[in-house]
């Protein structure tokens, strides 16, 4: 690990001397193991679509009650056989029970909460935060949490919250802020809808398979809902990685915010050469 | 027209009194004809894909040489039968000649320039600009041009330029800034890649059919290029609206920046009620 760190350092030094900074891909290839965090299997979900899997990591640091409720739904297989019902261009993909709210709605398993108070912000105290130097139109400070999630912080109030960036997973709700329970989920597939920050609960993000959501046919109904039931995209299963067969499991590692590779990588992305 | 304007004003007044501001859709429904601009047919292009049309309006105010070269290519039918070769998730869709730069490249018609100086900015003098009140991380002032195109302005230098927002159309190029000629085109399909502003020439924007580009399968090669020729999406035709048969033509109207409906609509979007 030390040798790898040394190699990464050397690579940057050599590149600096040659006036050609290493590319983001070169930095990742040379990164030491210690710059990476293993995603815990108990927070890792697999959304199985007909086209393949989408892997999601939960964010219990920010939405503990929503994450816990979602895990109960997932462990009970509650989402299996439901569907993606809404794909709104430059906005969100959303899945859940298309019959929600009607007489034929799928009942919740024992122990699942029907409504959870929105988890829109929390105290920033004790929360790791790797700041970005860039200005932001929506928050005083922006950067990343320990998990590498896009995060905003405000010293006036001492509060922190997750930001609605591409690939973030949220809990759909009705009009009231406390009207969701993580049985209806959405993923951001367009320009970051930051006006939703502190307005709707975010509870995780997509790690892999994002293109299986972003390339889905758009719905032609209001808010991008599919107008015909047959247009809906089946949710084959939504499972915890822990509950998958060993051969179906995938391990993920995510770059640690603030690590040497992270710092060099974000800087390389800021001044990128590739088109 | 006067009666319609009066109606729109009344609607806003009634809504204000009732404490429920009109929705964006209600504002558009009540808008007077004078708040709309007709898109000139000579600046309107139809990109015909197997799934249907994508309509594009050129931006000759900002990229006159690129727009003129593109019109020559289009009038000669140069793009017909070429393909979309690149779809990079959360970034761009790009089309042109997959053999460009090789011995089998499609030759350019007479009068088409092979290289054009990049058109990255221009003088703001005499250029209509409807400012947005929102802060921006990339430019001193942001707002919209007379065409309703996303635009940035800088009083220090007196310059103006187009912004890489969702749906904007740009001219692909090689490493050098002056290495494009509008024979390779891209459209932004993800979070606005504003780092490309003043870096690559923008020459128009998609008016309709955006979802036919944004929902295309992503390419699995580097930069989102399709790895297999058969994965490429055919460009059936790229035509000027003027050259289409009368029954194929579509007329577009775009809201005039700064008009009463525009102002009320942007404000309604800023405080929107729908999810």
Coordinates of C-alpha atoms in Angstrom, one line a residue:
Chain A
X1 CA 0.0 0.0 0.0
X2 CA 2.9 2.3 0.9
X3 CA 4.6 1.4 -2.4
X4 CA 1.4 2.2 -4.3
X5 CA 1.1 5.6 -2.6
X6 CA 4.7 6.3 -3.4
X7 CA 4.0 5.3 -7.0
X8 CA 1.0 7.6 -7.2
X9 CA 3.1 10.4 -5.8
X10 CA 5.9 9.8 -8.2
X11 CA 3.5 9.7 -11.1
X12 CA 2.2 13.1 -10.2
X13 CA 5.7 14.4 -9.7
X14 CA 6.9 13.1 -13.0
X15 CA 3.8 14.4 -14.8
X16 CA 4.3 17.8 -13.1
X17 CA 7.9 17.9 -14.4
X18 CA 6.7 17.0 -17.9
X19 CA 4.0 19.7 -17.8
X20 CA 1.3 17.1 -18.6
X21 CA -0.7 16.4 -15.4
X22 CA -1.9 12.8 -15.1
X23 CA -5.4 12.2 -16.5
X24 CA -8.2 11.1 -14.1
X25 CA -8.0 7.6 -15.5
X26 CA -4.2 7.5 -14.9
X27 CA -4.7 8.7 -11.3
X28 CA -7.2 6.0 -10.6
X29 CA -5.0 3.3 -12.1
X30 CA -2.1 4.3 -9.8
X31 CA -4.2 4.9 -6.6
X32 CA -3.3 3.0 -3.4
X33 CA -5.8 0.7 -1.8
X34 CA -6.1 2.9 1.2
X35 CA -7.7 5.7 -0.8
X36 CA -10.7 3.4 -1.4
X37 CA -13.7 2.6 0.9
X38 CA -15.5 -0.8 0.6
X39 CA -19.2 -0.4 0.3
X40 CA -20.8 -2.4 3.2
X41 CA -23.0 -5.2 1.8
X42 CA -25.8 -4.3 4.2
X43 CA -26.2 -0.9 2.7
X44 CA -25.9 -2.1 -0.9
X45 CA -29.0 -2.8 -3.0
X46 CA -29.5 -4.4 -6.4
X47 CA -32.4 -3.1 -8.5
X48 CA -32.8 -5.8 -11.2
X49 CA -34.4 -4.5 -14.4
X50 CA -35.0 -6.6 -17.6
X51 CA -31.9 -4.9 -19.1
X52 CA -29.7 -5.7 -16.1
X53 CA -28.8 -4.5 -12.6
X54 CA -28.6 -1.1 -11.1
X55 CA -26.6 -0.9 -7.8
X56 CA -27.5 1.5 -5.1
X57 CA -25.8 2.5 -1.9
X58 CA -28.0 3.8 1.0
X59 CA -27.2 6.9 3.0
X60 CA -28.1 6.1 6.6
X61 CA -26.0 9.0 7.9
X62 CA -28.6 11.4 6.4
X63 CA -31.8 9.5 6.2
X64 CA -31.7 6.7 8.9
X65 CA -35.5 6.2 9.1
X66 CA -36.1 6.1 5.4
X67 CA -33.1 3.8 4.9
X68 CA -34.3 1.4 7.6
X69 CA -37.9 1.4 6.2
X70 CA -36.6 0.8 2.7
X71 CA -34.4 -2.1 4.0
X72 CA -37.5 -3.7 5.6
X73 CA -39.5 -3.4 2.3
X74 CA -36.6 -4.8 0.3
X75 CA -36.0 -7.7 2.7
X76 CA -39.6 -8.7 2.4
X77 CA -39.4 -8.6 -1.4
X78 CA -42.1 -5.9 -1.5
X79 CA -40.8 -4.2 -4.6
X80 CA -40.5 -7.4 -6.7
X81 CA -42.8 -7.4 -9.6
X82 CA -43.7 -3.7 -9.3
X83 CA -42.6 -1.2 -11.9
X84 CA -40.9 2.0 -13.1
X85 CA -44.0 4.2 -13.7
X86 CA -42.5 7.5 -14.5
X87 CA -39.6 8.7 -16.6
X88 CA -39.5 12.5 -17.0
X89 CA -36.9 13.8 -19.4
X90 CA -34.1 15.8 -17.8
X91 CA -35.6 15.1 -14.4
X92 CA -36.3 11.7 -12.7
X93 CA -37.0 8.0 -13.1
X94 CA -39.5 6.8 -10.4
X95 CA -40.6 3.3 -9.4
X96 CA -43.0 1.8 -6.9
X97 CA -46.6 0.5 -6.7
X98 CA -48.6 1.9 -9.7
X99 CA -51.7 1.1 -7.7
X100 CA -50.5 3.0 -4.6
X101 CA -53.4 4.8 -2.9
X102 CA -56.0 2.7 -4.5
X103 CA -58.0 -0.4 -3.3
X104 CA -55.6 -2.7 -5.1
X105 CA -52.5 -1.2 -3.6
X106 CA -49.9 -3.8 -2.4
X107 CA -50.1 -4.0 1.4
X108 CA -46.9 -3.2 3.4
X109 CA -45.2 -6.0 5.3
X110 CA -45.4 -6.1 9.1
X111 CA -43.2 -3.5 10.8
X112 CA -43.0 -1.1 7.8
X113 CA -44.0 2.5 8.6
X114 CA -46.6 4.0 6.3
X115 CA -45.4 7.6 6.8
X116 CA -42.0 8.9 8.0
X117 CA -41.1 12.4 8.9
X118 CA -39.0 13.9 6.1
X119 CA -35.3 13.7 6.7
X120 CA -34.2 16.9 4.9
X121 CA -31.2 18.1 6.9
X122 CA -29.2 17.2 10.0
X123 CA -26.6 18.7 12.3
X124 CA -23.2 19.1 10.6
X125 CA -21.6 18.3 13.9
X126 CA -19.3 15.3 13.8
X127 CA -20.0 14.8 10.1
X128 CA -17.0 14.4 7.8
X129 CA -17.0 17.0 5.0
X130 CA -14.5 17.4 2.1
X131 CA -15.2 20.9 0.7
X132 CA -15.0 21.7 -3.0
X133 CA -13.4 25.1 -3.7
X134 CA -16.1 25.9 -6.3
X135 CA -18.9 28.4 -5.7
X136 CA -22.5 27.1 -5.6
X137 CA -25.8 28.9 -6.3
X138 CA -27.8 26.9 -3.7
X139 CA -25.6 26.5 -0.6
X140 CA -22.9 28.3 1.3
X141 CA -20.6 25.3 1.1
X142 CA -20.6 22.2 -1.1
X143 CA -18.5 19.1 -1.1
X144 CA -18.7 15.5 -0.2
X145 CA -19.6 13.3 2.8
X146 CA -17.5 10.4 4.1
X147 CA -19.4 8.2 1.7
X148 CA -18.6 10.5 -1.2
X149 CA -22.1 11.8 -1.5
X150 CA -22.7 15.3 -2.7
X151 CA -23.4 17.4 0.4
X152 CA -24.1 21.0 1.4
X153 CA -23.3 22.7 4.6
X154 CA -24.2 26.0 6.3
X155 CA -22.3 27.4 9.2
X156 CA -25.0 29.9 10.1
X157 CA -27.4 27.1 11.1
X158 CA -24.8 24.3 11.6
X159 CA -26.9 22.1 9.3
X160 CA -25.9 19.7 6.5
X161 CA -27.9 18.0 3.8
X162 CA -27.5 15.9 0.6
X163 CA -27.7 17.6 -2.8
X164 CA -29.9 16.5 -5.7
X165 CA -27.0 15.6 -8.1
X166 CA -27.1 13.2 -11.0
X167 CA -27.7 9.6 -9.8
X168 CA -29.0 10.5 -6.4
X169 CA -31.9 8.4 -5.0
X170 CA -34.8 10.0 -3.2
X171 CA -38.0 9.1 -1.6
X172 CA -41.1 10.2 -3.6
X173 CA -43.9 11.8 -1.6
X174 CA -47.2 13.5 -1.9
X175 CA -47.9 17.2 -1.2
X176 CA -46.9 17.2 2.4
X177 CA -43.2 17.0 3.3
X178 CA -43.9 14.1 5.7
X179 CA -45.9 12.1 3.2
X180 CA -43.4 9.5 2.0
X181 CA -42.0 6.2 3.4
X182 CA -39.4 5.1 0.8
X183 CA -41.9 2.8 -0.9
X184 CA -41.8 5.2 -3.9
X185 CA -38.2 5.9 -5.1
X186 CA -36.8 8.2 -7.7
X187 CA -33.4 8.7 -9.3
X188 CA -32.1 12.0 -10.8
X189 CA -31.5 11.5 -14.5
X190 CA -30.9 15.1 -15.7
X191 CA -29.5 18.5 -14.7
X192 CA -29.2 18.5 -10.9
X193 CA -32.7 19.7 -9.6
X194 CA -31.2 21.5 -6.6
X195 CA -34.5 23.2 -5.8
X196 CA -35.5 19.8 -4.4
X197 CA -32.7 20.0 -1.8
X198 CA -34.2 20.3 1.8
X199 CA -37.6 19.7 0.1
X200 CA -37.6 15.9 -0.6
X201 CA -35.7 13.2 1.3
X202 CA -32.6 11.8 -0.3
X203 CA -31.5 8.4 0.9
X204 CA -28.8 7.0 -1.4
X205 CA -27.2 7.1 -4.8
X206 CA -26.6 4.9 -7.8
X207 CA -23.1 3.3 -7.9
X208 CA -23.4 1.4 -11.2
X209 CA -25.9 0.8 -14.0
X210 CA -27.1 4.4 -14.1
X211 CA -27.4 4.2 -17.9
X212 CA -30.1 1.5 -17.5
X213 CA -32.3 4.2 -15.9
X214 CA -31.2 7.3 -17.9
X215 CA -31.8 5.7 -21.3
X216 CA -35.4 4.5 -20.5
X217 CA -38.1 5.7 -22.8
X218 CA -39.7 8.9 -21.5
X219 CA -43.3 8.8 -20.4
X220 CA -45.7 11.0 -22.4
X221 CA -48.2 11.6 -19.6
X222 CA -48.1 14.6 -17.2
X223 CA -44.8 14.6 -15.1
X224 CA -43.5 11.9 -17.4
X225 CA -45.8 9.1 -16.2
X226 CA -46.3 6.2 -18.7
X227 CA -49.8 6.5 -20.0
X228 CA -50.3 2.8 -20.8
X229 CA -49.7 0.1 -18.1
X230 CA -47.7 -2.0 -20.7
X231 CA -45.2 0.8 -21.1
X232 CA -44.1 0.5 -17.5
X233 CA -40.7 -1.1 -17.0
X234 CA -40.8 -4.1 -14.6
X235 CA -38.9 -4.0 -11.4
X236 CA -37.8 -7.7 -11.5
X237 CA -36.4 -7.6 -8.0
X238 CA -35.0 -5.1 -5.5
X239 CA -32.7 -6.9 -3.1
X240 CA -30.1 -6.4 -0.4
X241 CA -26.6 -7.5 -1.6
X242 CA -26.5 -9.6 1.6
X243 CA -29.5 -11.6 0.5
X244 CA -28.1 -12.5 -3.0
X245 CA -26.5 -15.7 -3.8
X246 CA -22.7 -15.5 -3.5
X247 CA -22.2 -15.6 -7.3
X248 CA -24.6 -12.7 -7.8
X249 CA -22.9 -10.4 -5.3
X250 CA -20.7 -7.6 -6.5
X251 CA -18.2 -5.7 -4.3
X252 CA -17.8 -2.0 -4.8
X253 CA -15.1 0.3 -3.7
X254 CA -15.6 4.1 -3.7
X255 CA -12.8 6.7 -3.6
X256 CA -12.4 8.3 -0.1
X257 CA -13.1 12.0 -0.1
X258 CA -10.0 13.9 1.0
X259 CA -7.6 11.0 0.1
X260 CA -4.6 11.9 -2.1
X261 CA -6.2 10.3 -5.1
X262 CA -9.5 12.1 -4.5
X263 CA -7.8 15.4 -4.3
X264 CA -5.7 14.9 -7.5
X265 CA -8.7 13.4 -9.3
X266 CA -11.1 16.3 -8.6
X267 CA -8.4 18.7 -9.6
X268 CA -7.7 16.8 -12.8
X269 CA -11.5 16.8 -13.6
X270 CA -11.5 20.6 -13.0
X271 CA -8.9 21.1 -15.7
X272 CA -9.7 18.2 -17.9
X273 CA -8.1 17.5 -21.2
X274 CA -10.5 14.9 -22.7
X275 CA -13.5 16.1 -24.7
Chain B
X1 CA -53.9 40.5 -28.6
X2 CA -54.6 43.4 -26.2
X3 CA -57.6 41.5 -24.8
X4 CA -55.3 38.4 -24.3
X5 CA -52.7 40.5 -22.5
X6 CA -55.5 41.9 -20.3
X7 CA -56.7 38.4 -19.6
X8 CA -53.2 37.2 -18.6
X9 CA -52.9 40.2 -16.3
X10 CA -56.3 39.6 -14.8
X11 CA -55.4 35.9 -14.3
X12 CA -52.3 36.9 -12.4
X13 CA -54.2 39.5 -10.3
X14 CA -57.0 37.1 -9.4
X15 CA -54.4 34.4 -8.6
X16 CA -52.5 36.8 -6.4
X17 CA -55.6 37.8 -4.6
X18 CA -56.4 34.2 -4.0
X19 CA -52.8 33.5 -2.8
X20 CA -52.4 30.8 -5.4
X21 CA -50.1 32.0 -8.2
X22 CA -50.9 30.6 -11.6
X23 CA -48.9 27.5 -12.6
X24 CA -46.5 27.7 -15.5
X25 CA -49.0 25.8 -17.6
X26 CA -51.8 28.2 -16.8
X27 CA -49.6 31.1 -17.7
X28 CA -48.8 29.7 -21.1
X29 CA -52.4 28.9 -21.8
X30 CA -53.4 32.5 -21.1
X31 CA -50.4 34.1 -22.9
X32 CA -51.0 36.7 -25.6
X33 CA -49.8 36.0 -29.2
X34 CA -47.4 39.0 -28.9
X35 CA -45.4 37.2 -26.2
X36 CA -44.3 34.6 -28.8
X37 CA -41.7 34.6 -31.5
X38 CA -42.1 32.6 -34.7
X39 CA -39.0 30.5 -35.5
X40 CA -37.8 31.4 -39.0
X41 CA -38.0 28.4 -41.3
X42 CA -34.5 29.1 -42.8
X43 CA -33.0 28.6 -39.3
X44 CA -35.0 25.5 -38.5
X45 CA -33.6 22.0 -39.0
X46 CA -35.2 18.6 -38.8
X47 CA -33.0 15.7 -37.8
X48 CA -34.9 12.6 -38.8
X49 CA -34.1 9.5 -36.7
X50 CA -35.7 6.1 -37.0
X51 CA -37.7 6.9 -33.9
X52 CA -39.0 10.3 -35.3
X53 CA -37.9 13.9 -35.7
X54 CA -35.7 16.2 -33.6
X55 CA -36.2 19.9 -34.4
X56 CA -33.3 22.3 -34.0
X57 CA -33.1 26.1 -34.3
X58 CA -29.7 27.6 -35.3
X59 CA -28.1 30.5 -33.5
X60 CA -26.5 32.7 -36.2
X61 CA -26.2 35.6 -33.8
X62 CA -23.5 33.7 -31.9
X63 CA -22.0 31.3 -34.5
X64 CA -22.7 32.8 -38.0
X65 CA -19.9 31.0 -39.8
X66 CA -20.7 27.6 -38.2
X67 CA -24.4 28.1 -38.9
X68 CA -23.7 29.0 -42.5
X69 CA -21.4 26.0 -43.1
X70 CA -23.9 23.7 -41.4
X71 CA -26.7 25.0 -43.7
X72 CA -24.5 24.3 -46.8
X73 CA -23.9 20.7 -45.5
X74 CA -27.6 20.3 -44.8
X75 CA -28.8 21.7 -48.1
X76 CA -26.5 19.3 -49.9
X77 CA -27.9 16.3 -47.9
X78 CA -24.4 15.6 -46.6
X79 CA -25.6 14.2 -43.3
X80 CA -28.2 11.9 -44.8
X81 CA -27.4 8.2 -44.1
X82 CA -24.6 9.1 -41.6
X83 CA -25.1 8.2 -37.9
X84 CA -25.1 9.0 -34.2
X85 CA -21.8 7.5 -33.1
X86 CA -21.5 8.6 -29.5
X87 CA -23.9 8.7 -26.6
X88 CA -22.1 9.4 -23.3
X89 CA -24.2 9.2 -20.2
X90 CA -24.9 12.5 -18.5
X91 CA -23.0 14.3 -21.2
X92 CA -23.6 14.4 -25.0
X93 CA -25.1 12.6 -28.0
X94 CA -22.9 13.2 -31.1
X95 CA -23.4 12.5 -34.8
X96 CA -21.5 12.9 -38.0
X97 CA -19.4 10.8 -40.3
X98 CA -18.0 7.7 -38.5
X99 CA -15.2 7.5 -41.1
X100 CA -14.2 11.2 -40.6
X101 CA -10.4 11.5 -40.9
X102 CA -10.0 8.2 -42.8
X103 CA -9.6 7.4 -46.5
X104 CA -13.3 6.5 -46.7
X105 CA -14.5 9.8 -45.2
X106 CA -17.5 11.3 -47.0
X107 CA -16.2 14.3 -49.1
X108 CA -17.6 17.8 -48.4
X109 CA -19.8 19.4 -51.0
X110 CA -18.4 22.4 -53.0
X111 CA -18.2 25.6 -50.9
X112 CA -18.2 23.9 -47.5
X113 CA -15.3 25.0 -45.3
X114 CA -13.1 22.3 -43.8
X115 CA -12.1 24.3 -40.8
X116 CA -13.7 27.3 -39.2
X117 CA -12.3 29.6 -36.5
X118 CA -14.1 28.8 -33.2
X119 CA -16.9 31.1 -32.4
X120 CA -16.7 31.1 -28.6
X121 CA -17.8 34.6 -27.7
X122 CA -18.8 37.9 -29.2
X123 CA -19.3 41.5 -28.3
X124 CA -22.4 42.0 -26.0
X125 CA -22.9 45.4 -27.7
X126 CA -26.4 45.6 -29.3
X127 CA -27.3 42.2 -28.2
X128 CA -30.6 41.7 -26.4
X129 CA -30.2 40.2 -23.0
X130 CA -32.9 39.2 -20.4
X131 CA -31.0 38.7 -17.1
X132 CA -31.9 36.1 -14.6
X133 CA -31.7 37.2 -11.0
X134 CA -30.0 33.9 -10.0
X135 CA -26.3 33.7 -9.1
X136 CA -24.1 31.5 -11.4
X137 CA -20.9 29.7 -10.7
X138 CA -19.5 30.2 -14.2
X139 CA -20.3 33.7 -15.3
X140 CA -20.9 37.2 -13.9
X141 CA -24.4 37.5 -15.5
X142 CA -26.6 34.8 -17.0
X143 CA -29.9 35.1 -18.8
X144 CA -31.4 34.6 -22.3
X145 CA -30.8 36.0 -25.7
X146 CA -33.5 37.4 -28.0
X147 CA -34.0 33.8 -29.3
X148 CA -34.4 32.6 -25.7
X149 CA -31.0 30.8 -25.7
X150 CA -29.1 30.5 -22.4
X151 CA -26.5 33.2 -22.5
X152 CA -23.8 34.6 -20.3
X153 CA -22.4 38.2 -20.2
X154 CA -19.4 39.9 -18.6
X155 CA -19.3 43.7 -18.3
X156 CA -15.5 43.7 -17.6
X157 CA -14.7 42.5 -21.1
X158 CA -18.0 43.5 -22.8
X159 CA -18.3 39.9 -24.1
X160 CA -21.3 37.5 -24.4
X161 CA -21.5 33.8 -25.1
X162 CA -23.9 30.9 -25.1
X163 CA -24.1 28.5 -22.2
X164 CA -23.9 24.7 -22.4
X165 CA -27.4 24.0 -21.0
X166 CA -29.5 20.9 -21.6
X167 CA -30.5 20.6 -25.3
X168 CA -27.9 23.0 -26.6
X169 CA -26.3 22.0 -29.9
X170 CA -22.5 22.3 -30.4
X171 CA -19.9 21.7 -33.1
X172 CA -17.6 18.8 -32.2
X173 CA -13.9 19.4 -32.8
X174 CA -10.5 17.9 -32.3
X175 CA -7.8 19.1 -29.9
X176 CA -7.4 22.6 -31.3
X177 CA -10.1 25.2 -30.7
X178 CA -10.3 25.9 -34.5
X179 CA -10.5 22.3 -35.6
X180 CA -14.3 22.0 -36.2
X181 CA -16.6 22.9 -39.1
X182 CA -20.1 21.8 -37.9
X183 CA -19.9 18.5 -39.8
X184 CA -19.8 16.8 -36.4
X185 CA -22.6 17.9 -34.0
X186 CA -23.4 17.2 -30.4
X187 CA -26.3 17.8 -28.1
X188 CA -26.1 18.2 -24.3
X189 CA -28.1 15.3 -22.7
X190 CA -27.1 15.7 -19.0
X191 CA -26.1 18.1 -16.3
X192 CA -25.0 21.4 -18.1
X193 CA -21.3 20.9 -18.9
X194 CA -20.6 24.6 -18.4
X195 CA -16.8 24.0 -18.4
X196 CA -17.3 23.7 -22.2
X197 CA -18.5 27.3 -22.4
X198 CA -16.0 29.5 -24.4
X199 CA -14.3 26.2 -25.2
X200 CA -16.4 24.7 -27.9
X201 CA -18.7 26.5 -30.4
X202 CA -22.4 26.3 -29.7
X203 CA -24.6 26.9 -32.7
X204 CA -28.2 26.1 -31.8
X205 CA -30.6 24.2 -29.6
X206 CA -33.2 21.5 -29.7
X207 CA -36.7 22.8 -29.8
X208 CA -38.6 19.5 -29.9
X209 CA -37.8 15.7 -29.8
X210 CA -35.1 16.0 -27.2
X211 CA -36.2 12.7 -25.6
X212 CA -35.4 10.9 -28.9
X213 CA -31.7 11.8 -28.2
X214 CA -31.6 11.6 -24.4
X215 CA -33.1 8.1 -24.2
X216 CA -30.7 6.5 -26.8
X217 CA -28.6 3.6 -25.6
X218 CA -25.3 4.7 -24.1
X219 CA -22.1 3.7 -25.9
X220 CA -19.8 1.4 -24.0
X221 CA -16.6 2.6 -25.6
X222 CA -14.3 5.4 -24.4
X223 CA -16.2 8.7 -24.3
X224 CA -19.4 6.9 -25.0
X225 CA -18.7 5.9 -28.6
X226 CA -20.6 2.8 -29.8
X227 CA -18.1 0.0 -30.1
X228 CA -19.9 -1.9 -32.9
X229 CA -20.9 -0.2 -36.2
X230 CA -24.3 -1.8 -35.9
X231 CA -25.0 -0.1 -32.6
X232 CA -24.9 3.3 -34.3
X233 CA -28.2 5.1 -34.8
X234 CA -28.9 6.1 -38.4
X235 CA -29.3 9.8 -39.2
X236 CA -32.0 9.2 -41.8
X237 CA -31.9 12.9 -42.9
X238 CA -30.9 16.3 -41.6
X239 CA -32.9 18.9 -43.5
X240 CA -33.8 22.6 -43.5
X241 CA -37.5 23.1 -42.8
X242 CA -37.6 25.2 -46.0
X243 CA -36.6 22.2 -48.0
X244 CA -39.3 19.9 -46.6
X245 CA -42.6 19.2 -48.3
X246 CA -45.4 21.5 -47.0
X247 CA -47.1 18.6 -45.2
X248 CA -43.8 17.7 -43.3
X249 CA -43.2 21.3 -42.1
X250 CA -43.9 22.3 -38.5
X251 CA -44.1 25.8 -37.2
X252 CA -42.6 26.6 -33.9
X253 CA -43.2 29.6 -31.6
X254 CA -40.9 30.4 -28.7
X255 CA -41.7 32.6 -25.7
X256 CA -40.0 36.0 -26.0
X257 CA -37.6 36.7 -23.2
X258 CA -38.7 39.7 -21.2
X259 CA -42.3 39.5 -22.3
X260 CA -44.9 39.5 -19.5
X261 CA -45.6 35.8 -19.9
X262 CA -41.8 35.1 -19.9
X263 CA -41.3 37.0 -16.7
X264 CA -44.3 35.4 -14.9
X265 CA -43.3 32.0 -16.2
X266 CA -39.7 32.1 -15.0
X267 CA -40.9 33.3 -11.6
X268 CA -43.5 30.5 -11.4
X269 CA -40.8 28.0 -12.3
X270 CA -38.6 29.5 -9.5
X271 CA -41.3 28.8 -7.0
X272 CA -42.9 25.8 -8.5
X273 CA -45.6 23.7 -6.9
X274 CA -45.6 20.6 -9.0
X275 CA -43.2 17.7 -8.1

